[in-house]
PDB file of C-alpha atoms in Angstrom:
ATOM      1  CA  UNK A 616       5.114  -5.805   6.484  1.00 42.00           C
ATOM      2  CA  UNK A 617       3.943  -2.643   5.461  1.00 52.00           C
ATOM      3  CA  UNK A 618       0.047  -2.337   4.408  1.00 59.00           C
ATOM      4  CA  UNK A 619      -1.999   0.394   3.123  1.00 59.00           C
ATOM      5  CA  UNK A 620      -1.992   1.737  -0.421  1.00 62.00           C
ATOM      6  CA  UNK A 621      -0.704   5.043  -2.379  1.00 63.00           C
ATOM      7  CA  UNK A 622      -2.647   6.913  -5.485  1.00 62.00           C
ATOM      8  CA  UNK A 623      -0.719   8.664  -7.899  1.00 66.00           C
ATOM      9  CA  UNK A 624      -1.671  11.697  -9.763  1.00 65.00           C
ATOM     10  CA  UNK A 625      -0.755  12.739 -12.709  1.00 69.00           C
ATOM     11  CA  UNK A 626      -0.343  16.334 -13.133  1.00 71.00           C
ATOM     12  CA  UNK A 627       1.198  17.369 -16.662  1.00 72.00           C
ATOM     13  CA  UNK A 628       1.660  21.364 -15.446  1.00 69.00           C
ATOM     14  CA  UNK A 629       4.240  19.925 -12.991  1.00 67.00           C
ATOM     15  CA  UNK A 630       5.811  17.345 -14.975  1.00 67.00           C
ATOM     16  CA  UNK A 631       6.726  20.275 -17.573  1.00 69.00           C
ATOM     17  CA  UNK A 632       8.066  21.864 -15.201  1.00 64.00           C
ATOM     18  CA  UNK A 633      10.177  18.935 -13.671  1.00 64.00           C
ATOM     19  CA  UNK A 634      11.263  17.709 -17.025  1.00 63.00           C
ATOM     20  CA  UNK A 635      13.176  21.336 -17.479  1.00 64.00           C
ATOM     21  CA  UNK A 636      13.882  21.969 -14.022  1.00 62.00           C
ATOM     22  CA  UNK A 637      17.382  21.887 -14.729  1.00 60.00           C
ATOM     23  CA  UNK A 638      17.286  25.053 -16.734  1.00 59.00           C
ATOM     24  CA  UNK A 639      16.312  26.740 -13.514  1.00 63.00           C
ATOM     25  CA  UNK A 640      18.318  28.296 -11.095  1.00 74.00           C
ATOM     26  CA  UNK A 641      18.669  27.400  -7.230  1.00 77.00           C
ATOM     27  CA  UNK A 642      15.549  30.378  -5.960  1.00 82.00           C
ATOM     28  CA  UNK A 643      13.518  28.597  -8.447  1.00 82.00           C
ATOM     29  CA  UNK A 644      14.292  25.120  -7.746  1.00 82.00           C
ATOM     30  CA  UNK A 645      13.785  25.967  -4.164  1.00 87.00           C
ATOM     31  CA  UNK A 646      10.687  27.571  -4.775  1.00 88.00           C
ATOM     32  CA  UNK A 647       9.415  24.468  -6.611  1.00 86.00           C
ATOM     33  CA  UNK A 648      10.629  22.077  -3.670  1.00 88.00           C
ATOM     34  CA  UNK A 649       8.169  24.323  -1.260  1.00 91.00           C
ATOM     35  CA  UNK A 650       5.212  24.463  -3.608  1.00 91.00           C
ATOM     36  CA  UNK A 651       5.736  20.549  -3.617  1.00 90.00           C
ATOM     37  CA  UNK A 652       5.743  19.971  -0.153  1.00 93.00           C
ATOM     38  CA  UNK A 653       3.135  22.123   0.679  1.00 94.00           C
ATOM     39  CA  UNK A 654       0.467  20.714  -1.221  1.00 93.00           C
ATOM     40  CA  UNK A 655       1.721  17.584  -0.237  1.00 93.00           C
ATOM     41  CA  UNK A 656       0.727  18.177   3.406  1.00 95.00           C
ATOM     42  CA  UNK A 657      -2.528  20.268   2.576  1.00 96.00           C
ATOM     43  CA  UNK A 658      -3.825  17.244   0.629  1.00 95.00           C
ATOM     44  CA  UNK A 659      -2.888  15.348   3.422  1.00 95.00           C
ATOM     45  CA  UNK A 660      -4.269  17.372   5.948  1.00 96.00           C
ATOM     46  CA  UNK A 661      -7.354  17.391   4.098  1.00 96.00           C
ATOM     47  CA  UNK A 662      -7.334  13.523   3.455  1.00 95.00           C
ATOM     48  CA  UNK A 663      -7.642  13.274   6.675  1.00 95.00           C
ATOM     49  CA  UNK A 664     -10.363  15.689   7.228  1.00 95.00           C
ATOM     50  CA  UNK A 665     -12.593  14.342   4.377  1.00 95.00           C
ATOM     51  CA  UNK A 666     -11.899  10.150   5.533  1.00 95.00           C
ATOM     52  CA  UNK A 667     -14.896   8.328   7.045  1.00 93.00           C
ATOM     53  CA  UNK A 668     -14.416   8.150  10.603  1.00 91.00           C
ATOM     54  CA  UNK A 669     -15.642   5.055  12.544  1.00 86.00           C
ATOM     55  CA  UNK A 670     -12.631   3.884  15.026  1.00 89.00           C
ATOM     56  CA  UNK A 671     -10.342   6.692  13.554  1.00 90.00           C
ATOM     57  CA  UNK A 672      -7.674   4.146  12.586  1.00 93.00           C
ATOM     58  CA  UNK A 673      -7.515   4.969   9.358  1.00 93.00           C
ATOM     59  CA  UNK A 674      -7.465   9.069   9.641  1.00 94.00           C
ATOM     60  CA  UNK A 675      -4.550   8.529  12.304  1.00 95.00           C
ATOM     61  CA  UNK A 676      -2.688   6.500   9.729  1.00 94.00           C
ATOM     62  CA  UNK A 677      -2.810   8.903   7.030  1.00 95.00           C
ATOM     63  CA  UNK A 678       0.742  10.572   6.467  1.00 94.00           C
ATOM     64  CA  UNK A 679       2.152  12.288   4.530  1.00 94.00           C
ATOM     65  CA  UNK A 680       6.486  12.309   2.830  1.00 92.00           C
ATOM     66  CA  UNK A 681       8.437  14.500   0.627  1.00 91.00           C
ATOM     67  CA  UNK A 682      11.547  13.751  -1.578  1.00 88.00           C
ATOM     68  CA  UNK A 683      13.745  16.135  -2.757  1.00 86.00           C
ATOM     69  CA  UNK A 684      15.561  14.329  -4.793  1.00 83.00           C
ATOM     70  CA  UNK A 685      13.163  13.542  -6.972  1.00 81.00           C
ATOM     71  CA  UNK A 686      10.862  16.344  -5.995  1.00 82.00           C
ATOM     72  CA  UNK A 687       7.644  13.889  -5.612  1.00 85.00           C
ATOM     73  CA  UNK A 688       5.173  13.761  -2.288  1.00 89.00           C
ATOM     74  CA  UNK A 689       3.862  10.931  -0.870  1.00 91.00           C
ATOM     75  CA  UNK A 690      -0.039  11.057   0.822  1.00 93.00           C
ATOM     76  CA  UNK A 691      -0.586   7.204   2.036  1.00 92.00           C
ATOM     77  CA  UNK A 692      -3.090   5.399   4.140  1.00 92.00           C
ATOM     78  CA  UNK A 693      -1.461   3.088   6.274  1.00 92.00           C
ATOM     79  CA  UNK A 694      -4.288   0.671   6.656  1.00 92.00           C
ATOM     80  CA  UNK A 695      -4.804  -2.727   5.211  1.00 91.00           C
ATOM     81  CA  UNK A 696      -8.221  -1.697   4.542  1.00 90.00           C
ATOM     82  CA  UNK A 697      -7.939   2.113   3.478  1.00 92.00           C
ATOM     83  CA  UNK A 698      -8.839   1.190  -0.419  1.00 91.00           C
ATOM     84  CA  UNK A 699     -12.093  -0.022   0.280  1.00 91.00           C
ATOM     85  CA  UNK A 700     -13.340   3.191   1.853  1.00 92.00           C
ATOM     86  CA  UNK A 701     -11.575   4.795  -1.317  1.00 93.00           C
ATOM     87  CA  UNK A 702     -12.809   2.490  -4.178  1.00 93.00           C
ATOM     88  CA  UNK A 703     -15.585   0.440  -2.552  1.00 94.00           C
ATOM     89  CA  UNK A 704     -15.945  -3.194  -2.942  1.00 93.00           C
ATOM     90  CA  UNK A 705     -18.254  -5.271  -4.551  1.00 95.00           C
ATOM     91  CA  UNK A 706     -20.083  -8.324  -2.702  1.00 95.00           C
ATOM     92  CA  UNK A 707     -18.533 -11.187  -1.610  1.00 92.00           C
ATOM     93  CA  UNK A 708     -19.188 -14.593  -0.155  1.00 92.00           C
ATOM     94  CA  UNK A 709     -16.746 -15.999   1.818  1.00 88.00           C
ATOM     95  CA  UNK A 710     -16.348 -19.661   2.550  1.00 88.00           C
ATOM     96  CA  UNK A 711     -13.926 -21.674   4.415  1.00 88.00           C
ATOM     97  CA  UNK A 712     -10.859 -23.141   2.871  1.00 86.00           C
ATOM     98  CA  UNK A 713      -9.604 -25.467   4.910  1.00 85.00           C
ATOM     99  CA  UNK A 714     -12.229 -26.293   8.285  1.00 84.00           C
ATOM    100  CA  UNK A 715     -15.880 -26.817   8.066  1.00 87.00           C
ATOM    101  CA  UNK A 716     -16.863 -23.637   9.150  1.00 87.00           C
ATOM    102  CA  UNK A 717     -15.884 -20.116  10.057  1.00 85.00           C
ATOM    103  CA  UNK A 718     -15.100 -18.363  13.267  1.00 85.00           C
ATOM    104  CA  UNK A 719     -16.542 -14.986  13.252  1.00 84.00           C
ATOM    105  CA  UNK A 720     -15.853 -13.206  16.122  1.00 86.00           C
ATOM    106  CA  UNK A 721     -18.028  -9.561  16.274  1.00 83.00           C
ATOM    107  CA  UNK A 722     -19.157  -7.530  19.360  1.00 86.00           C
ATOM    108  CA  UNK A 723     -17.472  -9.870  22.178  1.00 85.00           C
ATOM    109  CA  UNK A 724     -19.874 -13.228  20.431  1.00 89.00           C
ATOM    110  CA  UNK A 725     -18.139 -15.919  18.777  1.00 89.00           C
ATOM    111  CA  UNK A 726     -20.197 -17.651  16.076  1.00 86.00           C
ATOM    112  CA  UNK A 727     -19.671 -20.060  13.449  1.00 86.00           C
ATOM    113  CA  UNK A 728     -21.001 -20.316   9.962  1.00 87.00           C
ATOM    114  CA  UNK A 729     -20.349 -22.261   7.026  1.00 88.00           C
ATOM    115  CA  UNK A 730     -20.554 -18.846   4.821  1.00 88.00           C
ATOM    116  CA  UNK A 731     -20.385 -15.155   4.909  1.00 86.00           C
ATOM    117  CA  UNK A 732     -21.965 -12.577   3.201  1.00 89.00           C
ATOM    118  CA  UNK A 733     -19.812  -9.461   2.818  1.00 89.00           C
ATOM    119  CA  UNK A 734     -22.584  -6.472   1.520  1.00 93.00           C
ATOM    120  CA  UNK A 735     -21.301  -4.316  -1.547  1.00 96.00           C
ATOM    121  CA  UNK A 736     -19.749  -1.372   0.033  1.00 93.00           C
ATOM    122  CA  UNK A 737     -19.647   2.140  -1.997  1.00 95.00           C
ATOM    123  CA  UNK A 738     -16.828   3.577  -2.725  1.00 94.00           C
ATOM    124  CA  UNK A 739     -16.341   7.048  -0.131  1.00 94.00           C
ATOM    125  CA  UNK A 740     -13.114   8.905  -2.045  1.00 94.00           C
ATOM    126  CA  UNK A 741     -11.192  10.958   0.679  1.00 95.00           C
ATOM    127  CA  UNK A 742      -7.599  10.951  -1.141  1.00 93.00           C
ATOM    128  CA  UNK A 743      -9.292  12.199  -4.992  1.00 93.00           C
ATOM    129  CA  UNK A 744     -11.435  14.385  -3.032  1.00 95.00           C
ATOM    130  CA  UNK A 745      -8.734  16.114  -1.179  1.00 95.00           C
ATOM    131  CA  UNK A 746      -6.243  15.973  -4.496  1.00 93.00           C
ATOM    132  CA  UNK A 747      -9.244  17.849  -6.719  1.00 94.00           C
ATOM    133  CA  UNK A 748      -9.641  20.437  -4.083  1.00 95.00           C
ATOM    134  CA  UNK A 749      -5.509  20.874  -3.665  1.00 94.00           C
ATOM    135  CA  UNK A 750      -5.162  20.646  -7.406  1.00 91.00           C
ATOM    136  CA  UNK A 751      -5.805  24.393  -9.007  1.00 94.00           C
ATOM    137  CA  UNK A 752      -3.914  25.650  -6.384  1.00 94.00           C
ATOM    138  CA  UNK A 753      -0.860  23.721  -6.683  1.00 91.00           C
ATOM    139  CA  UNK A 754      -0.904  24.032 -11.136  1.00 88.00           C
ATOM    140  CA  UNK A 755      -1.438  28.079  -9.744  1.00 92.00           C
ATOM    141  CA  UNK A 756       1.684  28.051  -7.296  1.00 91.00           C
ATOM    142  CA  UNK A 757       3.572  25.445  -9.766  1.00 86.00           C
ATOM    143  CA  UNK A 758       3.062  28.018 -12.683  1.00 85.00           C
ATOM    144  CA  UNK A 759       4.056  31.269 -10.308  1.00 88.00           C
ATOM    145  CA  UNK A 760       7.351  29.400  -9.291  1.00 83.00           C
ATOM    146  CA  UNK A 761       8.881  29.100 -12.581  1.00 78.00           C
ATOM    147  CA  UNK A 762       7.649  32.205 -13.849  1.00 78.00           C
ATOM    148  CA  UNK A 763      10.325  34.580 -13.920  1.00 66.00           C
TER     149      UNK A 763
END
């Protein structure tokens, strides 16, 4: 099963520019295609260089896709956790749902407790960060492309 989770940005320059694309000849289209894919893997390179490290799980999951067809790329975080550390989370208790108690197993002990408190955690944006510093750019590059 495939885990992690995908952001999508809006960016109105480029859907122009998409939405005519067919009154564009091949240089341009190809053109268009690069600029695509290369800010694709600069805000994923740069995801990855603005993400929280602890175990480094999440930075080596980061990757990065381009389609041609439908000239869209793809930065994802291939961890089940990856939105936290993007959004945050607000506290939680967790209880058991079906046993008395729960097993907690953290650094090599095994305890056992009828609840858990799970602390707020603030939200530490490394995808938005790395699309706001990727964005003028790519409207710059998206605009020179069709330009004749």
């Amino acid at each position: 099963m495939g885990r992690g989770f995908q952001v999508t940005f809006k960016v109105p320059e480029l859907q122009d520019a998409l939405n005519s694309i067919d009154a564009y000849d091949g240089k341009t289209r190809l053109k268009l295609e690069n600029t695509v894919a290369d800010s694709t893997s600069k805000i994923g390179k740069d995801a990855k260089e603005f993400v929280p490290v602890r175990t480094g799980k999440t930075k080596k999951k980061i990757s990065t896709s381009f389609n041609k067809n439908k000239m869209t790329g793809t930065v994802r975080a291939k961890t089940p956790w990856a939105h936290l550390v993007e959004f945050g989370a607000k506290a939680a208790v967790e209880k058991p749902k079906n046993k008395k108690a729960l097993k907690i197993d953290q650094f090599g002990l095994r305890r056992y407790a009828t609840k858990a408190n799970i602390p707020v955690r603030k939200a530490k944006p490394f995808m938005q960060k790395a699309f706001d510093k990727e964005k003028p750019d790519f409207i710059k590059n998206i605009k020179g492309a069709v330009q004749p």
